[in-house]
Short mmCIF file of C-alpha atoms in Angstrom, two decimals:
data_model
loop_
_atom_site.label_atom_id
_atom_site.label_comp_id
_atom_site.label_asym_id
_atom_site.label_seq_id
_atom_site.Cartn_x
_atom_site.Cartn_y
_atom_site.Cartn_z
CA MET G 142 143.19 -19.54 224.73
CA LEU G 143 140.27 -21.92 224.80
CA SER G 144 139.81 -24.32 227.67
CA GLY G 145 139.27 -28.01 227.12
CA LYS G 146 142.31 -28.41 224.93
CA GLY G 147 145.28 -30.52 225.82
CA LYS G 148 148.46 -29.02 227.20
CA TYR G 149 150.28 -29.27 223.87
CA ALA G 150 147.44 -27.82 221.81
CA SER G 151 147.19 -24.84 224.18
CA ALA G 152 150.97 -24.26 224.02
CA THR G 153 150.87 -24.31 220.22
CA GLU G 154 147.90 -21.93 220.15
CA ASN G 155 149.67 -19.56 222.54
CA ARG G 156 152.83 -19.63 220.36
CA ARG G 157 150.82 -18.96 217.22
CA PHE G 158 148.95 -16.08 218.84
CA VAL G 159 152.11 -14.43 220.27
CA TRP G 160 154.01 -14.84 217.05
CA SER G 161 151.29 -13.55 214.71
CA GLU G 162 149.79 -10.83 216.93
CA ILE G 163 152.74 -9.52 218.93
CA VAL G 164 156.25 -10.62 217.94
CA TRP G 165 156.16 -10.51 214.16
CA PRO G 166 154.23 -7.19 213.97
CA LEU G 167 156.68 -5.76 216.52
CA ILE G 168 159.69 -6.90 214.46
CA LEU G 169 158.18 -5.26 211.35
CA GLU G 170 157.30 -2.06 213.26
CA ILE G 171 160.76 -1.53 214.68
CA ASN G 172 162.48 -2.98 211.59
CA ASP G 173 165.03 -4.80 213.65
CA VAL G 174 165.84 -8.43 214.42
CA ALA G 175 165.93 -7.75 218.16
CA PHE G 176 163.61 -6.21 220.70
CA SER G 177 163.69 -5.46 224.42
CA LEU G 178 161.41 -6.89 227.04
CA LYS G 179 159.94 -3.41 227.42
CA GLN G 180 159.08 -3.23 223.71
CA PHE G 181 157.47 -6.67 223.94
CA GLN G 182 155.48 -5.67 227.02
CA GLU G 183 154.19 -2.49 225.39
CA LYS G 184 153.03 -4.40 222.30
CA ARG G 185 151.60 -7.18 224.47
CA ASP G 186 149.64 -4.72 226.61
CA GLN G 187 148.24 -3.00 223.51
CA ILE G 188 147.09 -6.33 222.00
CA CYS G 189 145.68 -7.59 225.32
CA LYS G 190 143.71 -4.38 225.75
CA GLU G 191 142.35 -4.51 222.18
CA ARG G 192 141.36 -8.16 222.47
CA LYS G 193 140.31 -8.01 226.12
CA ILE G 194 142.52 -10.88 227.24
CA THR G 195 144.89 -11.26 230.19
CA ILE G 196 148.70 -11.09 229.81
CA THR G 197 148.98 -14.72 230.84
CA ILE G 198 148.60 -16.13 227.34
CA PRO G 199 151.21 -13.88 225.69
CA SER G 200 153.64 -14.48 228.55
CA ARG G 201 153.41 -18.24 228.15
CA GLY G 202 153.61 -17.89 224.37
CA LEU G 203 156.87 -15.94 224.51
CA VAL G 204 158.51 -18.58 226.70
CA SER G 205 157.21 -21.31 224.38
CA LEU G 206 158.65 -19.53 221.30
CA MET G 207 162.02 -19.47 223.05
CA GLN G 208 161.77 -23.18 223.81
CA LYS G 209 161.15 -23.86 220.10
CA GLY G 210 164.15 -21.74 219.11
CA ILE G 211 162.18 -19.17 217.11
CA ILE G 212 163.06 -16.45 219.64
CA LEU G 213 166.47 -16.30 221.25
CA LYS G 214 167.23 -14.43 224.46
CA GLU G 215 170.53 -12.92 225.48
CA ASP G 216 170.56 -10.83 228.64
CA LYS G 217 167.53 -8.56 228.27
CA ILE G 218 167.35 -8.65 224.48
CA TYR G 219 165.19 -11.03 222.45
CA SER G 220 165.93 -11.73 218.79
CA ILE G 221 164.46 -13.77 215.99
CA HIS G 222 166.24 -16.83 214.59
CA PHE G 223 168.73 -15.89 211.86
CA ARG G 224 166.76 -17.84 209.22
CA LEU G 225 163.84 -15.40 209.68
CA ILE G 226 165.88 -12.27 209.00
CA PRO G 227 165.24 -12.35 205.18
CA TYR G 228 161.49 -12.25 205.85
CA MET G 229 161.96 -9.18 208.04
CA ARG G 230 164.09 -7.45 205.41
CA LEU G 231 161.42 -8.06 202.78
CA LYS G 232 158.70 -7.04 205.26
CA ALA G 233 157.06 -10.30 204.28
CA ASP G 234 154.26 -12.02 206.13
CA CYS G 235 155.90 -14.73 208.22
CA ASP G 236 153.27 -16.79 209.92
CA TYR G 237 153.99 -19.28 212.68
CA ALA G 238 154.02 -22.25 210.33
CA THR G 239 156.67 -20.58 208.15
CA ALA G 240 158.73 -19.57 211.19
CA ILE G 241 158.75 -23.07 212.73
CA HIS G 242 159.56 -24.62 209.34
CA GLU G 243 162.51 -22.28 208.75
CA VAL G 244 163.91 -22.83 212.24
CA ARG G 245 163.64 -26.62 211.99
CA MET G 246 165.36 -26.77 208.59
CA LYS G 247 168.96 -27.83 208.75
#
């Protein structure tokens, strides 16, 4: 989001932004562990318009969340990691730090 940062810092910032501003609020809104690309795009467009940013950042962030295993993709459906489902059921705040910690736990 801010220039001058290293590649890894930017990727982390993009993941954090997409998780906290788009994916997690979307999961809570639809009350489901999975969402379609269309649902993501609608939420992304809304947030980008509100914050006056391009769709580049959220697009990179979604891919990055998949690389970290927080978001899983099967065909055209995206879903959250199974360890995050209890947070959704409780409608709890699940920030990026919590999500990455849960996914990395074995």
